[in-house]
Coordinates of C-alpha atoms in Angstrom, one line a residue:
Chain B
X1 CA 44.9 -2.3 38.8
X2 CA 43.0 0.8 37.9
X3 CA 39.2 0.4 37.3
X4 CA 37.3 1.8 34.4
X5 CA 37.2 5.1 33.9
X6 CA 34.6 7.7 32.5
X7 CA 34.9 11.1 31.3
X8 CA 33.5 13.5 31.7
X9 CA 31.5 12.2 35.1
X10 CA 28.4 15.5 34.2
X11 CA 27.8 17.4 31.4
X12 CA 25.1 19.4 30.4
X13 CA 24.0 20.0 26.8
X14 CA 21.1 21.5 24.9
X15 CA 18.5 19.7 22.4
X16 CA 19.6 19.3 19.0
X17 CA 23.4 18.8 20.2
X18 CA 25.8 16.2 20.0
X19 CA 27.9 14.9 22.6
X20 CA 30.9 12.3 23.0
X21 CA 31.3 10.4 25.7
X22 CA 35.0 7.9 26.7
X23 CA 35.7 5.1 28.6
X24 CA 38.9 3.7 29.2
X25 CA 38.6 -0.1 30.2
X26 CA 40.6 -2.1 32.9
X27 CA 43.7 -3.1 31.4
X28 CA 44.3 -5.9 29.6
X29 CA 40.5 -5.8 29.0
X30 CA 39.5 -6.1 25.3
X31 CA 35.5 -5.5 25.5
X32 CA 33.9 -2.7 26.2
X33 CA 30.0 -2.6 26.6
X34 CA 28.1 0.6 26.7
X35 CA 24.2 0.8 28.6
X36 CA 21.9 3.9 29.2
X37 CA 20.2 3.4 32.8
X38 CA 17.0 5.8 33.0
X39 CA 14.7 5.4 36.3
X40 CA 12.1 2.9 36.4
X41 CA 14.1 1.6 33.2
X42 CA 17.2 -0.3 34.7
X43 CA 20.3 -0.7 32.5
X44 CA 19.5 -0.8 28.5
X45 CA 22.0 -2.0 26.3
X46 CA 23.3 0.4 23.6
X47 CA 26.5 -1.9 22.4
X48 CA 29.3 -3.7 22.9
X49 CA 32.3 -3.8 21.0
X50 CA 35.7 -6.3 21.1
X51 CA 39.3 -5.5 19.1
X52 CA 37.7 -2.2 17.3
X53 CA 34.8 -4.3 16.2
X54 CA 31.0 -3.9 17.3
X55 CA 29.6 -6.9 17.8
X56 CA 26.0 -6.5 18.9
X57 CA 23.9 -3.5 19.4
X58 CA 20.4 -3.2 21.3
X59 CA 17.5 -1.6 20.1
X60 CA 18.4 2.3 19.9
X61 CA 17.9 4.6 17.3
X62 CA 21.0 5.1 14.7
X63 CA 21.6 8.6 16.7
X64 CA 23.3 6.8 19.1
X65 CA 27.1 5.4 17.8
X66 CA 30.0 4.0 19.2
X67 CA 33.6 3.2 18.3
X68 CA 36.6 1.3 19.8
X69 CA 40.1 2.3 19.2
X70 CA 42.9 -0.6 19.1
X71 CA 43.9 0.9 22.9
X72 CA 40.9 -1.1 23.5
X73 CA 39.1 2.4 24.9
X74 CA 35.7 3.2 23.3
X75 CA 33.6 6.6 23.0
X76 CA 30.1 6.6 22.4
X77 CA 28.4 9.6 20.4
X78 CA 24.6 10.7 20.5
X79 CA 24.0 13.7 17.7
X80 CA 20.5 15.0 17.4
X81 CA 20.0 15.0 21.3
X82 CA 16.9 14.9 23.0
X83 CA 15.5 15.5 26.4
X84 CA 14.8 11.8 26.6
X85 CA 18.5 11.1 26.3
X86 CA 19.3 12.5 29.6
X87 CA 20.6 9.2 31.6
X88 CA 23.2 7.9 33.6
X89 CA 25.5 6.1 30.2
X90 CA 27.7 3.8 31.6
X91 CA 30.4 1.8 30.6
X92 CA 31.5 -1.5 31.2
X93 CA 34.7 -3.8 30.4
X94 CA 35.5 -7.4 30.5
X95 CA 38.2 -9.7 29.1
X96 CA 36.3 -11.2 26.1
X97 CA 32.8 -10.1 26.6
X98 CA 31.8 -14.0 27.1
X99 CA 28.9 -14.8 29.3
X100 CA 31.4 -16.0 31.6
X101 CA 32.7 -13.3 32.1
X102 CA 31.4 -10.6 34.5
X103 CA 31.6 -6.9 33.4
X104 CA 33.4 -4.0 35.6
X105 CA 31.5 -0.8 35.5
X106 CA 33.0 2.7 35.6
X107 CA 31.2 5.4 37.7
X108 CA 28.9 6.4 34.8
X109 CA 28.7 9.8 33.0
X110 CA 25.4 11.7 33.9
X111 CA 23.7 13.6 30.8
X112 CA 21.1 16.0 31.5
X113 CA 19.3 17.5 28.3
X114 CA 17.6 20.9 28.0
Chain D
X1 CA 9.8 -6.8 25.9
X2 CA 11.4 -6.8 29.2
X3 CA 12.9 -10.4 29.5
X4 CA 14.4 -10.1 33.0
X5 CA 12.5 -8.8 35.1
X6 CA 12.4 -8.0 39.1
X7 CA 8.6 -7.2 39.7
X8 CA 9.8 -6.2 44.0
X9 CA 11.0 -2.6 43.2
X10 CA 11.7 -2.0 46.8
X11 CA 12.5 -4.4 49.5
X12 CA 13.1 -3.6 53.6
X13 CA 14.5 -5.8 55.7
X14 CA 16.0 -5.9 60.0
X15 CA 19.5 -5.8 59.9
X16 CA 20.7 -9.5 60.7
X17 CA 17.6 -11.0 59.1
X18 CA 17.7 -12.9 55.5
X19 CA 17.6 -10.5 52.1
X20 CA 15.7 -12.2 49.4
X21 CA 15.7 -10.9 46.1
X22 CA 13.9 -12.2 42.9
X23 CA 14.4 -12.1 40.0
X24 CA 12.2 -13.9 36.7
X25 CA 13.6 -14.2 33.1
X26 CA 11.8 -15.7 29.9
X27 CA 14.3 -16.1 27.2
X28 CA 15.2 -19.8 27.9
X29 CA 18.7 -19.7 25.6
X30 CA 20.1 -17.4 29.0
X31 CA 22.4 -19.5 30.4
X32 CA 24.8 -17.1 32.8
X33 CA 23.2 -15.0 35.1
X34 CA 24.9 -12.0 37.5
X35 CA 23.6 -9.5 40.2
X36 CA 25.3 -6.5 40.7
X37 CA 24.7 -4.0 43.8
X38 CA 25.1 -0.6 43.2
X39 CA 25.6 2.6 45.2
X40 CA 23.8 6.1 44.4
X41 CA 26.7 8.0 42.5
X42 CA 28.5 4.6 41.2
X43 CA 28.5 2.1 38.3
X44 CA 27.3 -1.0 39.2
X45 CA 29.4 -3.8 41.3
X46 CA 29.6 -7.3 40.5
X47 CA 28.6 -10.0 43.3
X48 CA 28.1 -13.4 42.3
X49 CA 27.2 -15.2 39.3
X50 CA 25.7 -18.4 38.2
X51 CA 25.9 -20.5 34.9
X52 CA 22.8 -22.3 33.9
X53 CA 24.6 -26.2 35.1
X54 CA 24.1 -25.2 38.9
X55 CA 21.6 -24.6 40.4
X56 CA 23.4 -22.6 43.3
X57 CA 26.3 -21.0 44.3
X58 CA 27.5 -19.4 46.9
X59 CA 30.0 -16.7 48.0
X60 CA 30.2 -15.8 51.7
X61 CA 26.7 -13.9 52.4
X62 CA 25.6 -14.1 49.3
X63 CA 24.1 -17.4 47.7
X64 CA 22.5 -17.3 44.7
X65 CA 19.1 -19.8 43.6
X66 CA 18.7 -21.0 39.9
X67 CA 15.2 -22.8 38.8
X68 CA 15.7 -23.6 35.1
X69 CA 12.2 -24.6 34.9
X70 CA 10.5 -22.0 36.5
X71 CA 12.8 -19.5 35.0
X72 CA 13.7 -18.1 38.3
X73 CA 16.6 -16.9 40.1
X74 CA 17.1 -15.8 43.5
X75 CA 19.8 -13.6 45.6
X76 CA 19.6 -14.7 49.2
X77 CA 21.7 -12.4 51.5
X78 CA 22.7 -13.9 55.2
X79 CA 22.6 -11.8 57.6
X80 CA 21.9 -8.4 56.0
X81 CA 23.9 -5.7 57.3
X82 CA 23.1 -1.9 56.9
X83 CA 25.8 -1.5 54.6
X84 CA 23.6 -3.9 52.2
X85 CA 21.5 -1.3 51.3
X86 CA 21.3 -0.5 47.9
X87 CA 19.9 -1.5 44.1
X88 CA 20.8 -4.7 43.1
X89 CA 20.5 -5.9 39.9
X90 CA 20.2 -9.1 38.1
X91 CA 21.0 -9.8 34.7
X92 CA 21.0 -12.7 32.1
X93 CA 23.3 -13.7 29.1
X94 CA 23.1 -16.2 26.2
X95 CA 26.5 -17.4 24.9
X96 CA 27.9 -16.0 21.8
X97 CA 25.5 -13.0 22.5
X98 CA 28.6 -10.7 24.0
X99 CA 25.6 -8.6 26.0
X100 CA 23.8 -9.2 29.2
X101 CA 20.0 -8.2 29.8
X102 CA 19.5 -6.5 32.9
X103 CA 16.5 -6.3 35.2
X104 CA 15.2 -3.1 36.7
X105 CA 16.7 -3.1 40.2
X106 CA 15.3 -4.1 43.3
X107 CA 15.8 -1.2 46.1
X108 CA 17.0 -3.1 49.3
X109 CA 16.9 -1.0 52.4
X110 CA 18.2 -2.9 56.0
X111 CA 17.3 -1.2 59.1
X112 CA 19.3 -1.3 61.7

């Protein structure tokens, strides 16, 4: 079974910009979770969505957006960037997004802002 | 308001000697707990989990430590190898949540 999958894996963009990030989950997996890992920060929690529908968020500004399509992949947006949104944004998926059941990460797509 | 936390940023240890990394939460409606290991250049890999009945579980090398009252979790690793090296994570879930709280990683180095 193929894992989760990230695209692009680096980009580059300049402040002010926006950028879109995807994720394609495991299949059969219907949640997708979405973090921001920054050093000294560990893995923050941007949102997680199940069936198309985002059912918690974490504590980030309304810059940052997601969306899930009904192929169960997800993108994530961030207009307005800044250089503090350079970070390693990395996807996860799971079956229901339950406690009980553990996520599977993709390989993370690194933004660097300028 | 960090609620898991992992105050041991780094941690060395001989190879063939035990691994032990902490880890402290304070939200007391967590009741699943993970720790993940992961590589420079990958996501994050899943190694053993607990729910908040047990108080330990184990899975090959790795066994995992739950104090409900001191809020406390532990990953014990037995023997380390060199190939352990790496962050490992913990991190903490409440039910009907849908998101997990991650700590800030513990750096484990083993020396061979």
């Amino acid at each position: 079974k193929a894992g989760v999958t990230q695209t692009p894996r680096y980009l580059i963009k300049t402040r002010g910009q926006q950028v879109t990030l995807s994720c394609s989950p495991i299949s059969g997996h219907r949640s997708v979770s979405w973090y921001q890992q920054t050093p000294g920060q560990g893995l923050q929690f941007l949102f997680e969505y199940f069936s198309e529908t985002q059912r918690n968020k974490g504590n980030f500004p309304g810059r940052f957006s997601g969306r899930q399509f009904s192929n169960s992949r997800s993108e994530m947006n961030v207009s307005t960037l800044e250089l503090g949104d350079s970070a390693l944004y990395l996807c996860a998926s799971s079956l229901s997004g339950d406690r009980a059941y553990e996520q599977y990460f993709g390989p993370g797509t690194r933004l660097t802002v300028t | 308001d960090q609620q898991v936390k992992q105050n041991s940023p780094s941690l060395s240890v001989q190879e063939g000697r035990i691994s032990i990394l902490n880890c402290d939460y304070t939200n007391s409606m967590f009741d699943y707990f993970l720790w993940y290991k992961k590589y420079p250049a990958e996501g994050p890999t899943f190694l053993i989990s607990i729910s908040s009945i047990k108080d330990k579980n184990e899975d090959g090398r790795f066994t995992v430590f739950l104090n409900k009252s001191a809020k406390h979790l532990s990953l014990h690793i037995v023997p380390s190898q060199p190939g352990d090296s790496a962050v490992y994570f913990c991190a903490a879930s409440a039910q009907g949540t849908y998101k997990y709280i991650f700590g800030t990683g513990t750096r484990l180095k083993v020396l061979a």
